[in-house]
Short mmCIF file of C-alpha atoms and ligand atoms in Angstrom, two decimals:
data_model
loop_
_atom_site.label_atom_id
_atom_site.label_comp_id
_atom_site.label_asym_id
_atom_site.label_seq_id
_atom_site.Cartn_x
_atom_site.Cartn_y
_atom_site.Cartn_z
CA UNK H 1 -109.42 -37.41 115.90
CA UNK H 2 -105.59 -37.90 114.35
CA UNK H 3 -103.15 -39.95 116.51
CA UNK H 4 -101.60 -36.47 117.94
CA UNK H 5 -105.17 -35.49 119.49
CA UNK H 6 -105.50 -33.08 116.94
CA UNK H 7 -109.13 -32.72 115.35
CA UNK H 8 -109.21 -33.98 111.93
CA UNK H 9 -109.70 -31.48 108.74
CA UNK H 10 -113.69 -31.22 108.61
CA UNK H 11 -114.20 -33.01 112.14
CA UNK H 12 -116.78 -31.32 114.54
CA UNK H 13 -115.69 -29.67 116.99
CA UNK H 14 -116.48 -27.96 120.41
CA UNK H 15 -116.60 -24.18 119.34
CA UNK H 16 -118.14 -22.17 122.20
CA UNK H 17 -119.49 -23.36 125.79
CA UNK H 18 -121.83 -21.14 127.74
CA UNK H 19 -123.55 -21.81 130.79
CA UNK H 20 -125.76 -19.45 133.08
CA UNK H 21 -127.47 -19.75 136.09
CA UNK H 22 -131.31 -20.69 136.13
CA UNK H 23 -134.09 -22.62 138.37
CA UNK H 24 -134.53 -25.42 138.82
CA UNK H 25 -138.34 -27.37 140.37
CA UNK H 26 -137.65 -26.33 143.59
CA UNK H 27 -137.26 -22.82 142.64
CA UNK H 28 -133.64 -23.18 143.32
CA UNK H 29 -130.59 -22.38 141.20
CA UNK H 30 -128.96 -24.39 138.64
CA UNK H 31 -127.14 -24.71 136.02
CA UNK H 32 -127.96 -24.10 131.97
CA UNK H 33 -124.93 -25.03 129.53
CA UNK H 34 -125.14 -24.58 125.72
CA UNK H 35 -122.57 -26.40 123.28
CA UNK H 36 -121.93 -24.64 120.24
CA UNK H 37 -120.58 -27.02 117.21
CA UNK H 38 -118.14 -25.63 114.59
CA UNK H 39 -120.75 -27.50 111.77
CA UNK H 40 -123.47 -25.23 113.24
CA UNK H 41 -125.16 -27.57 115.74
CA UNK H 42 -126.16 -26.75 118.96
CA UNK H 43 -127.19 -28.01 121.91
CA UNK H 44 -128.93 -27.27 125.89
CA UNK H 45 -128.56 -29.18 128.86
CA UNK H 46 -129.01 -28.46 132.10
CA UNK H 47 -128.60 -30.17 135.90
CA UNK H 48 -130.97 -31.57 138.48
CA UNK H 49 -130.28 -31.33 142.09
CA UNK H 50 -131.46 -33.79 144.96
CA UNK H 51 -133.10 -33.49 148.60
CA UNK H 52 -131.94 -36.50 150.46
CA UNK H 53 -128.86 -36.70 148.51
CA UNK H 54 -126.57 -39.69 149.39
CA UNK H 55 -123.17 -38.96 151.65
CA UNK H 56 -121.13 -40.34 149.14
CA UNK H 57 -122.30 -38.32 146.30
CA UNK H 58 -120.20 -36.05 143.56
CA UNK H 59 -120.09 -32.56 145.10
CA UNK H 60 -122.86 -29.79 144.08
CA UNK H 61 -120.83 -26.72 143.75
CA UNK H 62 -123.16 -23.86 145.76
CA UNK H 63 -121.94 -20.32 146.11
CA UNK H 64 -122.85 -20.04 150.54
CA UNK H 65 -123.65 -16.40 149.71
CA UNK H 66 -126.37 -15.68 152.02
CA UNK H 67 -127.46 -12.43 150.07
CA UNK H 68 -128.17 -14.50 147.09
CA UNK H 69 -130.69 -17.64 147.06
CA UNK H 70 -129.89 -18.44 150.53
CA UNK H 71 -126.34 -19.49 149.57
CA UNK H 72 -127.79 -21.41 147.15
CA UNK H 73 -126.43 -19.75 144.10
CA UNK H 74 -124.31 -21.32 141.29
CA UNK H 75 -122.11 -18.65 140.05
CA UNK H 76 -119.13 -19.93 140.72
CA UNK H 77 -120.20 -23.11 139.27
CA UNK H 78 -121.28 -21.01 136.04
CA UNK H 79 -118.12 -19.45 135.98
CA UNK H 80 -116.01 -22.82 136.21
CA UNK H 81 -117.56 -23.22 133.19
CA UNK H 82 -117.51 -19.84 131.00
CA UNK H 83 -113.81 -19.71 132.37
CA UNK H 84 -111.42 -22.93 132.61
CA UNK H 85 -113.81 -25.80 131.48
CA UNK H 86 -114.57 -23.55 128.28
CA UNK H 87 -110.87 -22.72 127.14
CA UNK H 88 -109.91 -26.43 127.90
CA UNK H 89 -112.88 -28.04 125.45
CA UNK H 90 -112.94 -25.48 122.43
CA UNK H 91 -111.66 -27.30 119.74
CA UNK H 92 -112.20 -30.79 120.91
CA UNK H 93 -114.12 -32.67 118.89
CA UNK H 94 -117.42 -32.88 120.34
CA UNK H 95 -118.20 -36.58 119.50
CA UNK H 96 -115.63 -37.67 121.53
CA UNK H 97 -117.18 -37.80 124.99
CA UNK H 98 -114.46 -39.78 126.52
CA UNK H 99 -111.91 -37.21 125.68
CA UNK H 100 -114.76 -34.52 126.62
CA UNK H 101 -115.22 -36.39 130.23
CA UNK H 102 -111.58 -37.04 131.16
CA UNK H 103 -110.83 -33.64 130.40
CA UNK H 104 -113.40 -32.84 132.77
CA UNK H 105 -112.11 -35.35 135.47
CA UNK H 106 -108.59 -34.18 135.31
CA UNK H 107 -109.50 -30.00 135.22
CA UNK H 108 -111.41 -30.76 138.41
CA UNK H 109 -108.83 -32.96 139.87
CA UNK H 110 -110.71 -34.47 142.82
CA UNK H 111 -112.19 -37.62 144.02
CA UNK H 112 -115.75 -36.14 144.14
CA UNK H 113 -115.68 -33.50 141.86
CA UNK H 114 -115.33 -31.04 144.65
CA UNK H 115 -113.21 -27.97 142.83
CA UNK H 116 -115.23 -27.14 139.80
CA UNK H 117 -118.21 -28.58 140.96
CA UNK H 118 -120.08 -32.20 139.93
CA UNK H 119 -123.32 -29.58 138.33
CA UNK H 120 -121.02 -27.71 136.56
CA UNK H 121 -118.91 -31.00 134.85
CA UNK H 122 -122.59 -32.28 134.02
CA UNK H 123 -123.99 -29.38 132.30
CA UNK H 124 -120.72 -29.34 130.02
CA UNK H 125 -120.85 -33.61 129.64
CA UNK H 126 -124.47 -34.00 128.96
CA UNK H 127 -124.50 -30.59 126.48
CA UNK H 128 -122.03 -31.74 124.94
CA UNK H 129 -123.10 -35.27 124.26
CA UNK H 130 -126.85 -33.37 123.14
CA UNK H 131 -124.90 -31.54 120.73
CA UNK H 132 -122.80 -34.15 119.32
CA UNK H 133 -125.74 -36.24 118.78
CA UNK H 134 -127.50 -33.52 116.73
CA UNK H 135 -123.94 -33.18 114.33
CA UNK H 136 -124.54 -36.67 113.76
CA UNK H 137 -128.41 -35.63 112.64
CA UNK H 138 -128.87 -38.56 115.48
CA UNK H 139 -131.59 -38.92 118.54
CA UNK H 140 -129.63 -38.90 121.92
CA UNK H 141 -130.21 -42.56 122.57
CA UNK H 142 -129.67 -43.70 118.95
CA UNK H 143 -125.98 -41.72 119.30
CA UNK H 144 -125.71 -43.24 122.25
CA UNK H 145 -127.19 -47.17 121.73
CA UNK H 146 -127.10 -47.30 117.76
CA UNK H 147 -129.33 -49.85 116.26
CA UNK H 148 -129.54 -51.59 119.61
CA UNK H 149 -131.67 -48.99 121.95
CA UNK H 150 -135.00 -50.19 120.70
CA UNK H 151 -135.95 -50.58 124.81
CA UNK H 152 -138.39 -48.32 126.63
CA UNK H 153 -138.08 -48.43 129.97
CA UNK H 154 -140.53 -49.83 132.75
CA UNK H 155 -141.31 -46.65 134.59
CA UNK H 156 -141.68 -46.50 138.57
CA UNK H 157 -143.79 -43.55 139.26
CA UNK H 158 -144.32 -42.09 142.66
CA UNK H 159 -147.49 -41.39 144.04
CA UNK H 160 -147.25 -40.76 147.00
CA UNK H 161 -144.53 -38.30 148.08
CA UNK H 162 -143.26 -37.91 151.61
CA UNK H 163 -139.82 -37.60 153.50
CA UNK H 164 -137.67 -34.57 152.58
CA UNK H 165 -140.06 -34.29 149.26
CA UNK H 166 -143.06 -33.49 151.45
CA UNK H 167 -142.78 -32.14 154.71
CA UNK H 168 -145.36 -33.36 157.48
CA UNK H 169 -146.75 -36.17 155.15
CA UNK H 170 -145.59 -39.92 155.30
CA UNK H 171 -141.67 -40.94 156.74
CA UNK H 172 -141.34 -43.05 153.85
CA UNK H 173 -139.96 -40.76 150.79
CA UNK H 174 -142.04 -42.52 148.12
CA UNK H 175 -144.88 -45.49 147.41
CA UNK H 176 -144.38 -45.93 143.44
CA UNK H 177 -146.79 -47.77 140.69
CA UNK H 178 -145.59 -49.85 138.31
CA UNK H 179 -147.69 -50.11 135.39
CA UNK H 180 -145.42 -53.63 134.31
CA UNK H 181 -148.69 -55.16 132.70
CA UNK H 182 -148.76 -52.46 129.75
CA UNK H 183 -148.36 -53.25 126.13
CA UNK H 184 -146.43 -50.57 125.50
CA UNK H 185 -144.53 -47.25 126.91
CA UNK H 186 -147.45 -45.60 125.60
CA UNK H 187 -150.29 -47.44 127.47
CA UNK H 188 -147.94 -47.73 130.45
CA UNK H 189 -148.24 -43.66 130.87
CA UNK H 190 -152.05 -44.16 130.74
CA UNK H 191 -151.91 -46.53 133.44
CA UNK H 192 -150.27 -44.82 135.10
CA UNK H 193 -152.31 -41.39 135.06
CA UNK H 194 -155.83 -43.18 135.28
CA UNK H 195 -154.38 -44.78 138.84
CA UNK H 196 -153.24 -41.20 139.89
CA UNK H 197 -156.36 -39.10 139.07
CA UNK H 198 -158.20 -42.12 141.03
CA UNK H 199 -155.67 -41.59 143.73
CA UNK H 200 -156.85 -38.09 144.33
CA UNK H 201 -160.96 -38.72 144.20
CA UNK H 202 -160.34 -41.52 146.80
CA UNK H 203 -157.80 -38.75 148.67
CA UNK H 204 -159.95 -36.09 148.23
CA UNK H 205 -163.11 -38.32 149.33
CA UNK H 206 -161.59 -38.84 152.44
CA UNK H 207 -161.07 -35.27 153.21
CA UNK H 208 -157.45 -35.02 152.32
CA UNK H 209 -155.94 -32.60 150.25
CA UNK H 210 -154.72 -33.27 147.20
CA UNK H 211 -151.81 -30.29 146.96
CA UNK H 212 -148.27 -32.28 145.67
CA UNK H 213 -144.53 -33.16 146.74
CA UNK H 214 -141.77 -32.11 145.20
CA UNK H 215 -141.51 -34.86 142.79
CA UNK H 216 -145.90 -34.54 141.56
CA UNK H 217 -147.22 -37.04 143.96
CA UNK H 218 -150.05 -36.65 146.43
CA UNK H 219 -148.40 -35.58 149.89
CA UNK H 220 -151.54 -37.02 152.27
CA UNK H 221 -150.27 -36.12 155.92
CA UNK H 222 -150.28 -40.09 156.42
CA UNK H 223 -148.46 -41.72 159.38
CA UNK H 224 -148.50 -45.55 158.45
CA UNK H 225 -147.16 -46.60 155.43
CA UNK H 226 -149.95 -50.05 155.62
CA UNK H 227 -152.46 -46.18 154.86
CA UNK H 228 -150.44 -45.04 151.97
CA UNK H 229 -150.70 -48.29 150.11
CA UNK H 230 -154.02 -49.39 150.93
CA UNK H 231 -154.84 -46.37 149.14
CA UNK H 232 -152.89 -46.80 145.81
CA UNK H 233 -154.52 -50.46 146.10
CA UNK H 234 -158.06 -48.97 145.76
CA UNK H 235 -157.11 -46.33 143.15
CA UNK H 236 -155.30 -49.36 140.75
CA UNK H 237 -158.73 -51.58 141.17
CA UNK H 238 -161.16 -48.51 141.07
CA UNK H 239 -159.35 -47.78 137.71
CA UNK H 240 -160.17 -50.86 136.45
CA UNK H 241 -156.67 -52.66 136.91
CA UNK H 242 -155.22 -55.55 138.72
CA UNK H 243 -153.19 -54.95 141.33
CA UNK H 244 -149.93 -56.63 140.64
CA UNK H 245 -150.63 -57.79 137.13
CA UNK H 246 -151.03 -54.81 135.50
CA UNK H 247 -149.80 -52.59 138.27
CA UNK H 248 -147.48 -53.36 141.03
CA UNK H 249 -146.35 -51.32 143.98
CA UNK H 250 -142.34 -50.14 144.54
CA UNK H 251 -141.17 -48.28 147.72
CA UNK H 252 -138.17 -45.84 148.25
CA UNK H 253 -138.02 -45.56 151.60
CA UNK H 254 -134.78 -43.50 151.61
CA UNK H 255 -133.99 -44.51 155.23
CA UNK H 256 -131.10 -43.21 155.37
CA UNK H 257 -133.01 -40.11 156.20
CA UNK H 258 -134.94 -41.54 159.11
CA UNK H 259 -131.40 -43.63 160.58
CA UNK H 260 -129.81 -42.66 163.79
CA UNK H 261 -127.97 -44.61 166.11
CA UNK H 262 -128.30 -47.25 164.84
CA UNK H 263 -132.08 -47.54 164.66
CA UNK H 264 -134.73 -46.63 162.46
CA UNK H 265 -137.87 -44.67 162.92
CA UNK H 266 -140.03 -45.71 160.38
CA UNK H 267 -143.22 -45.06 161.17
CA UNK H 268 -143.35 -42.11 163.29
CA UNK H 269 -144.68 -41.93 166.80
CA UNK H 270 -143.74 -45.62 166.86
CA UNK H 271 -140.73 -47.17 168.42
CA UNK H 272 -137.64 -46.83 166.32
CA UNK H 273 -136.41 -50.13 164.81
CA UNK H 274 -133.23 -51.89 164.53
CA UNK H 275 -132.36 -53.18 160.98
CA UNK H 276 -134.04 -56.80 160.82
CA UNK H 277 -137.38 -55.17 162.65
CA UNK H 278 -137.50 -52.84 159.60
CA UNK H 279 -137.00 -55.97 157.18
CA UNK H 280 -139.55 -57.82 159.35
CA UNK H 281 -141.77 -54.77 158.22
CA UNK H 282 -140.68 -55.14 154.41
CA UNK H 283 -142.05 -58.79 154.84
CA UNK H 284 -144.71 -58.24 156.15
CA UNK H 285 -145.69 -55.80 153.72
CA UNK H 286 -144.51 -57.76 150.61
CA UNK H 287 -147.02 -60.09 151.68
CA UNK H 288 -149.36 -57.90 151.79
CA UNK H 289 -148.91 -55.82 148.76
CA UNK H 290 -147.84 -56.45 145.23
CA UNK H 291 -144.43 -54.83 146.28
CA UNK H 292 -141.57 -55.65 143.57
CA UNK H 293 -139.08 -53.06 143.76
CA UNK H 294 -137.57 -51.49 147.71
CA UNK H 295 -134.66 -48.85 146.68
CA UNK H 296 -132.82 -47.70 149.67
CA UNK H 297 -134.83 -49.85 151.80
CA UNK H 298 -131.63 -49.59 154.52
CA UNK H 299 -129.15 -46.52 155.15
CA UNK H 300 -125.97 -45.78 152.82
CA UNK H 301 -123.63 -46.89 155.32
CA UNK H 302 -125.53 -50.54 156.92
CA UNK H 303 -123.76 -53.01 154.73
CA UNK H 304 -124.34 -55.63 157.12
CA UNK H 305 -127.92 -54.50 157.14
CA UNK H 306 -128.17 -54.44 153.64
CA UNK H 307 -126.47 -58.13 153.69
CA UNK H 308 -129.41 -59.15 155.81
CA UNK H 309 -131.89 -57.19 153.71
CA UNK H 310 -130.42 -58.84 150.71
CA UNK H 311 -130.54 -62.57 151.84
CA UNK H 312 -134.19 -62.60 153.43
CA UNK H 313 -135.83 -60.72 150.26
CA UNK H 314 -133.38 -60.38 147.47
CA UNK H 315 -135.15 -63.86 145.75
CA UNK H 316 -138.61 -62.14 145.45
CA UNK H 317 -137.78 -58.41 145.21
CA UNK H 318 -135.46 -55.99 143.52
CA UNK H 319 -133.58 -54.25 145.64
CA UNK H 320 -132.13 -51.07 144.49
CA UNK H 321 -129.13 -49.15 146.26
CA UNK H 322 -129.33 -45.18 145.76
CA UNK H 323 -127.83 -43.75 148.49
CA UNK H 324 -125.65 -46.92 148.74
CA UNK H 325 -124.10 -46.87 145.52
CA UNK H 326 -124.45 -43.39 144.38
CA UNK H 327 -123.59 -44.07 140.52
CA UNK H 328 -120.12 -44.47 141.39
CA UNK H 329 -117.88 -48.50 140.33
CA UNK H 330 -116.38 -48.24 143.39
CA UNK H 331 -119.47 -48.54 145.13
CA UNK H 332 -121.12 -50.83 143.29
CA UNK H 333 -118.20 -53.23 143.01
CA UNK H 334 -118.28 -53.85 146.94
CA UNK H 335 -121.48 -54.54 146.60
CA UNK H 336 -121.33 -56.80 143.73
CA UNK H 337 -118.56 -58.55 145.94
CA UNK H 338 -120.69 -59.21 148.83
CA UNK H 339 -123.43 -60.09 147.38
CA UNK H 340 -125.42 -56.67 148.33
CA UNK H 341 -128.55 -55.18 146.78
CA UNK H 342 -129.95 -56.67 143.27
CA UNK H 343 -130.43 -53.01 141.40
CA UNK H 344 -128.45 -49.98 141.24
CA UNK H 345 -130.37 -46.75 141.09
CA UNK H 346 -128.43 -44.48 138.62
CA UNK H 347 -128.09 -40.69 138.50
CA UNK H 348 -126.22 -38.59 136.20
CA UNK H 349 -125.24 -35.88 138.86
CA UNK H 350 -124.38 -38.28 142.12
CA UNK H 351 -121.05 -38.94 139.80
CA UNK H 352 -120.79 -36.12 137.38
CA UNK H 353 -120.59 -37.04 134.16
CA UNK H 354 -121.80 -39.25 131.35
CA UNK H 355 -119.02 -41.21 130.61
CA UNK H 356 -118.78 -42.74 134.12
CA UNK H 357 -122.62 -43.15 134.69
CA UNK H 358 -122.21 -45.13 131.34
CA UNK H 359 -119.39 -47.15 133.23
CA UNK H 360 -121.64 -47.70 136.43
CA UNK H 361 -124.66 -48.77 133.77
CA UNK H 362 -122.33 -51.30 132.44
CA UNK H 363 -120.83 -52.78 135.35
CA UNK H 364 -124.11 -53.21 137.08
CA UNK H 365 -125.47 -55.11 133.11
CA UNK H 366 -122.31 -57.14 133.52
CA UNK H 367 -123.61 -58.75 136.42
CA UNK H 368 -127.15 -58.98 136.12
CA UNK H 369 -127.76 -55.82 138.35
CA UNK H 370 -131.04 -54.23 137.11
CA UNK H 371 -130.65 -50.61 136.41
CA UNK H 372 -132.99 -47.90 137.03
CA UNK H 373 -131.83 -44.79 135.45
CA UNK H 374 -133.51 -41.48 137.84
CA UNK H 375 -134.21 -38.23 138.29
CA UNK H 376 -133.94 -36.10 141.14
CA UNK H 377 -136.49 -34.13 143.26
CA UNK H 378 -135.10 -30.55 142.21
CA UNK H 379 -135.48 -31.08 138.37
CA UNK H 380 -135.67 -28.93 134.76
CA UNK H 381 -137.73 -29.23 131.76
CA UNK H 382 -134.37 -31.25 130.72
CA UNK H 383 -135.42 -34.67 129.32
CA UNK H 384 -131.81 -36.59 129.09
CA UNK H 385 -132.76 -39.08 131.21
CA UNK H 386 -135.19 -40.47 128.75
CA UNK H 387 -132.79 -40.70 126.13
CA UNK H 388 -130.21 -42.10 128.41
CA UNK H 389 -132.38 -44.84 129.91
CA UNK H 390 -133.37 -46.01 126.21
CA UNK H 391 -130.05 -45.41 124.42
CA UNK H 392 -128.27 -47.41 127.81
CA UNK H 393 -130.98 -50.33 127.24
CA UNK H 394 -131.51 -49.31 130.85
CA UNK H 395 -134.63 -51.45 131.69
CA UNK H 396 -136.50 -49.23 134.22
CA UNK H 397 -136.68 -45.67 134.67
CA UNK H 398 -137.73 -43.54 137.66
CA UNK H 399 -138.76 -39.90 136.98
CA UNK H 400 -141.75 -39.15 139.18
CA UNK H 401 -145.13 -38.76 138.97
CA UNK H 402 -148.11 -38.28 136.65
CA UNK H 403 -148.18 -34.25 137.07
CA UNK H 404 -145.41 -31.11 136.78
CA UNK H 405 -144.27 -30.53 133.87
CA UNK H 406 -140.72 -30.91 135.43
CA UNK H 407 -141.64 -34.85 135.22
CA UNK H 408 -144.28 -35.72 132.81
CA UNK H 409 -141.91 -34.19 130.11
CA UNK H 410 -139.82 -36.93 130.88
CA UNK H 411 -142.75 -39.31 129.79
CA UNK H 412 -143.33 -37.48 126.77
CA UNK H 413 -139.78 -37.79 125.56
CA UNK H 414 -140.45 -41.62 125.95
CA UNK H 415 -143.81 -41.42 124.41
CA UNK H 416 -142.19 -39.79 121.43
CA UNK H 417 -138.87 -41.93 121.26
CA UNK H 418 -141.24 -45.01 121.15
CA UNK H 419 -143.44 -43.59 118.38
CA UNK H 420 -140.02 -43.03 116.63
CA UNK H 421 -139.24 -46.84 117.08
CA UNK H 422 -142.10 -47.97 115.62
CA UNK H 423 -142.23 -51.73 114.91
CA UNK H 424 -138.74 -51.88 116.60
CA UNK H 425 -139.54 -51.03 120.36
CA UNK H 426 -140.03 -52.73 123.12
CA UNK H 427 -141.98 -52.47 126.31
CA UNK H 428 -140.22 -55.25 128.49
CA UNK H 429 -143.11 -55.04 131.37
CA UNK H 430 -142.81 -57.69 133.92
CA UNK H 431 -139.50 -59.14 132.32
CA UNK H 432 -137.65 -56.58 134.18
CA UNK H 433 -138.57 -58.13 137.39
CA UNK H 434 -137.68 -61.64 136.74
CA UNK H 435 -134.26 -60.59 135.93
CA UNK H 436 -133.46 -59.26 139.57
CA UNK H 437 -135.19 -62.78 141.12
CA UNK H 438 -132.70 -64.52 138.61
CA UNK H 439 -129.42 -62.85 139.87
CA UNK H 440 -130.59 -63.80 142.89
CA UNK H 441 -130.70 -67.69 142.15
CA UNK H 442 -134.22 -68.29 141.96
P1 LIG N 1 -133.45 -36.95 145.76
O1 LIG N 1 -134.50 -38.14 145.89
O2 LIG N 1 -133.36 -36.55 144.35
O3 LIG N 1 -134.04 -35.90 146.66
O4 LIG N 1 -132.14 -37.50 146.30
C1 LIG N 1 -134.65 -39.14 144.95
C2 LIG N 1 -134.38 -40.49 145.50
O5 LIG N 1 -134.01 -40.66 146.68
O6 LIG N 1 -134.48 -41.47 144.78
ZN1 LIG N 2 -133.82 -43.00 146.37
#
């Protein structure tokens, strides 16, 4: 780009945007953008959509027109972008994503992305960074790490689903394996399956079905969460692994969903608990378990909670903030400040675009915050989290588990990205883990 803002003579540039509305997982609407490239290229995105979505998230932009989807249309979304978004972008050049992104920011104009709508600013941002990476003749994470995203990501894959991802099954949203003892990526995603397809013969053998959450995990209508992982426990050994060396256990408890009044209720038909009798419980169970990863193990807005939550188990555990930090700085730096949470749980759509979920990726690397970069439960056959999480050197991805297309694709990208590597990538394992005891001071 010249000094004036004006694309160069030969530079690519943004020549047509285009989104429309299709499904997404859930069988919900969404959004689909294409980025057409005056050098030819072109390029597809499109946006996920959460369940227990965080308060303090980027605004989805839904239509509320009962006679369509429930209300849950996107049209207005869609047209944000065929209208406005489009006529402000044609002729930027598309490899500038900053530019791209601001634009974005400033068209919309809000704090939370509330006018044109967070889905619609992503389609555009994460299109548009596809497309740009394809001018270049580039992979998204090589545009987007260069020589330096040679990392695959430690992947925590979820089991068992429950919460808003499977009604009538377990309070907690989601018991997670993490296959750290793999070699590789590659052998990680084996792991990974072999556990799950033992997971449903030992289900199944105890006359549960084996029918699947939102997100591909078994949905067992269990009430104690000691059940749920007593039964990944035998499914790791009778697949021939050890528990906690070559596959460890990670909760997401999302509890701001079961939070009110100040108490949570955990474990259903028990009594609800306040916050250090639900940390009493993540004790307990961490000593228990092979537990190394609890992500939203306290509600978005219990900072004192999460304070306590922080100092009696942030030297043995990671402890990631979703809800809490919702991929925004703002967030994050208050908790970097006091000392909250070791791991930020990142999201493309809880802030909107890419440029500012690289921000919140770099922050969190600045100060030894592990970053897990995630789906959500309503997702496409879109697999730019897998690029992201390599290109960003990420460390740890979270994209569901080992069935749905909408999720093992994700695992294929990364299967295929590592094969692309070759000698060059890594598979960092355990290593991921010691970082988030370190921060802590161990
Ligand atoms: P969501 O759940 O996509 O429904 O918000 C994922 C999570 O809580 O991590
Ligand atoms: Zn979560």
């Amino acid at each position: 780009m010249t000094e004036l803002g004006k694309p160069a003579a030969g530079e690519a540039t943004i020549s047509d945007i285009h989104a429309r509305e299709v499904l997404d997982s859930r069988g919900n609407p969404t959004l689909s953008v294409n980025v057409s490239v005056s050098n030819g290229a072109f390029a597809e995105a499109s946006v996920p959509s959460g369940a227990s979505t965080g308060a303090h998230e980027a605004i989805e932009l839904r239509d509320g027109d009962a006679k369509r989807y429930g209300g849950k249309g996107v049209l207005h979304a869609v047209e944000n972008v065929n209208g406005l978004i489009r006529t402000a972008l044609v002729g930027t050049p598309v490899d500038q994503q900053r530019t791209i992104d601001g634009r974005l920011f400033e068209l919309d104009g809000t704090p939370n992305k509330a006018k044109l709508g967070a889905n619609a600013l992503l389609g555009v941002s994460l299109a548009s960074a596809h497309a740009a990476a394809r001018s270049h003749g580039k992979e998204l994470f090589s545009y987007l790490g260069g020589s330096s995203a040679v990392t695959l990501p430690v992947p925590m894959m979820n089991v068992i689903n429950g919460g808003k991802h499977a009604e009538g099954a377990l309070q907690f949203q989601e018991c997670m394996i993490v296959p750290l003892g793999a070699p590789s990526l590659r052998e990680a995603v084996r792991y990974g399956a072999e556990v799950f397809h033992q997971l449903g013969k030992l289900l199944k053998k105890k006359g549960f079905a084996t029918t699947v959450g939102d997100e591909g995990g078994f949905a067992p209508p269990l009430r104690h969460i000691d059940e749920a992982l007593g039964f990944i426990m035998d499914a790791i050994k009778s697949a021939g692994y050890k528990p906690g060396t070559d596959v460890a256990l990670a909760l997401d408890p999302a509890a701001s969903e079961f939070y009110s009044g100040g108490k949570y209720q955990a474990i259903e038909g028990e009594a609800a608990l306040s916050a250090s009798g639900l940390i009493d419980l993540y004790e307990r169970l961490c000593s228990q378990f092979p537990i190394v990863s609890i992500e939203d193990g306290l509600a978005e807005d219990d900072w004192d909670g999460w304070k306590e939550l922080t100092a009696r188990l942030g030297e043995r555990l990671q402890l990631v903030g979703d809800d809490l930090f919702v991929t925004n700085v703002k967030f994050l730096k208050r908790g970097i400040d006091e000392g909250v949470a070791n791991a930020i749980l990142v999201k493309v759509n809880q802030i909107g675009t890419l440029s500012e979920t690289i921000d919140c990726v770099r922050m969190a690397q600045t100060d030894e915050y592990a970053t897990v970069i995630s789906h959500r439960s309503g997702e496409t056959g879109d697999t730019s989290i897998a690029d992201i999480a390599v290109g960003l050197n990420a460390g740890q991805i979270k994209t569901g588990s080992l069935s749905r297309s909408d999720r093992v694709e994700k695992y294929n990208r990364l299967m295929a990205i590592e094969e692309m590597l070759g000698s060059a990538a890594k598979y960092p394992g355990a290593a991921v883990f010691a970082r988030a005891s370190r921060h802590a001071g161990l």
